[in-house]
Amino acid sequence: MFLIILLLGGVGSFYVNKLGEDAAKILKENHRTLGYIQKIDNALDGIEESLLTDTVFNFSSYKQQLTENLELQRQNVTETGERELTRELEKGIDSLFKSIDTRKRQQIFTGIFAIKKMTERIYDINDDKIIFRNEEVAKTSQEVYVYMVVISLCASILGFFITIAAPNYTTGPIPKLAKAIRDVSLGKYNVRLDMKRNDEFGDLATSFNIMALKLQEFEKSNYSQILFEKKRLDSIINQLYEAIIGLDDGKN
């Protein structure tokens, strides 16, 4: 039962840890990229809004936001094809900065449109990966459920058989031992217990057999001694020519 509990705990811990790792990957890798891309898009929207509403252009904060998030995105490339798109995004932002420096509205709008197409593709790659990994997590969760049910069912069946077999295995030798003790108490010293077990009952059977053997040897020794004394006494009596009267402790 201890091994069954240990198995259930080990399988459960393994899959819980696996689910945690898969979920952590989703949060650590793809969600960060989505956040960086969203901030880049927000900066681009801010530039567009400033172009449409302001007469004095001041894009320093937006340029800083674009630069910072582009650098973070460059360090967080994880998916196939994302590195090439990030390089194109970097070139597009550099071109946009040049257009901003020259105050060319049409080029700025064109650059923003081109950059948004790149960010949309990067966003889609990571969003698709999140969906894929979510499906993997769900699949793993389903596998965990099936494995735990199967293991629990097997453990229940095994536990049922153990419940039936364990008492017989544990208490089965007791009647044999009790009968052997009764036989020895009646003077049957040739009784032996045949228990080939590597537990306490096996040790007890070995000790009992040694005891029975010693008693048998002692009985044979006493019987021989009594028989010898009887023969000696008979010999003495046969050599006497006078009458002999034998009395017990009660003088009878």
Steps between C-alpha positions, in 0.01 A plus 500: 500500500791730572636438149157572351473828689856585397418424135189716505690785661789469253277494191288786629805711587661435161198609300417794723856619453472445123177700486667776698797509264278514191294781648816687602631478144184664371530784750874541473555490125197585291310731732803722537528534124132589475555768761799648315312502168199662661717779641660552159153530345398746770803715423415492129141601577634787709715618208202484265282693741765767542534537125127553464443734794823683585670776309825456694640150478672358807548126465790447743291300750353285224841438348636395839205265549558346157874458563457341844235250393684414180808413707290287737341325206841432347605324824178297519492335156382141546290386205589391147504795260475754780867600481474598133186701566670673794787602275252640247325679786831652606565626147148639478535691826838641391341617176210652697739693723668647190163604361410660834829689505428640152133573592368323191139422588426264215813295561419489870150364434637251249767388748244459778278289271794277404611456861147408612490226238823357648375525858177333397691205356718471813188525714327225302801265527506530879123496535481177299774354717307589813193323363713198408658483845166544668382197306811313613429590861140384460622177342749443779229571755277240336786250501559566870132437568500173305827378658385584850166324445672189360759492778234559765289218355797263493592605853144434618498153343842420643397637838190278493707187441752609762215548747385144435843337487682693772304366802546139384869558439540675834296269724518176298795349693337558840272188492795283394710641782221452756450134395873434519514646852207279609674192358820582687301553821366143454852364470523479121849639469547383141273780372667746262379821337572543128483878444740630236441868565739790546297672770421470871295183446796338325727586794238373745465170310878453504512564874209261558667223301821545701301484824314186389826335400659581837196362684513184289868455579436570868218245507718235340779578745270471804344182371841340452607607848183357658536178305864467612411556865216247477731236358761576767239475775367176357850358499555593864168352604568179314828460693331523839380189691304682764152653475477869416209724591458824303314793657405831351499836676169413662652176633262294292 
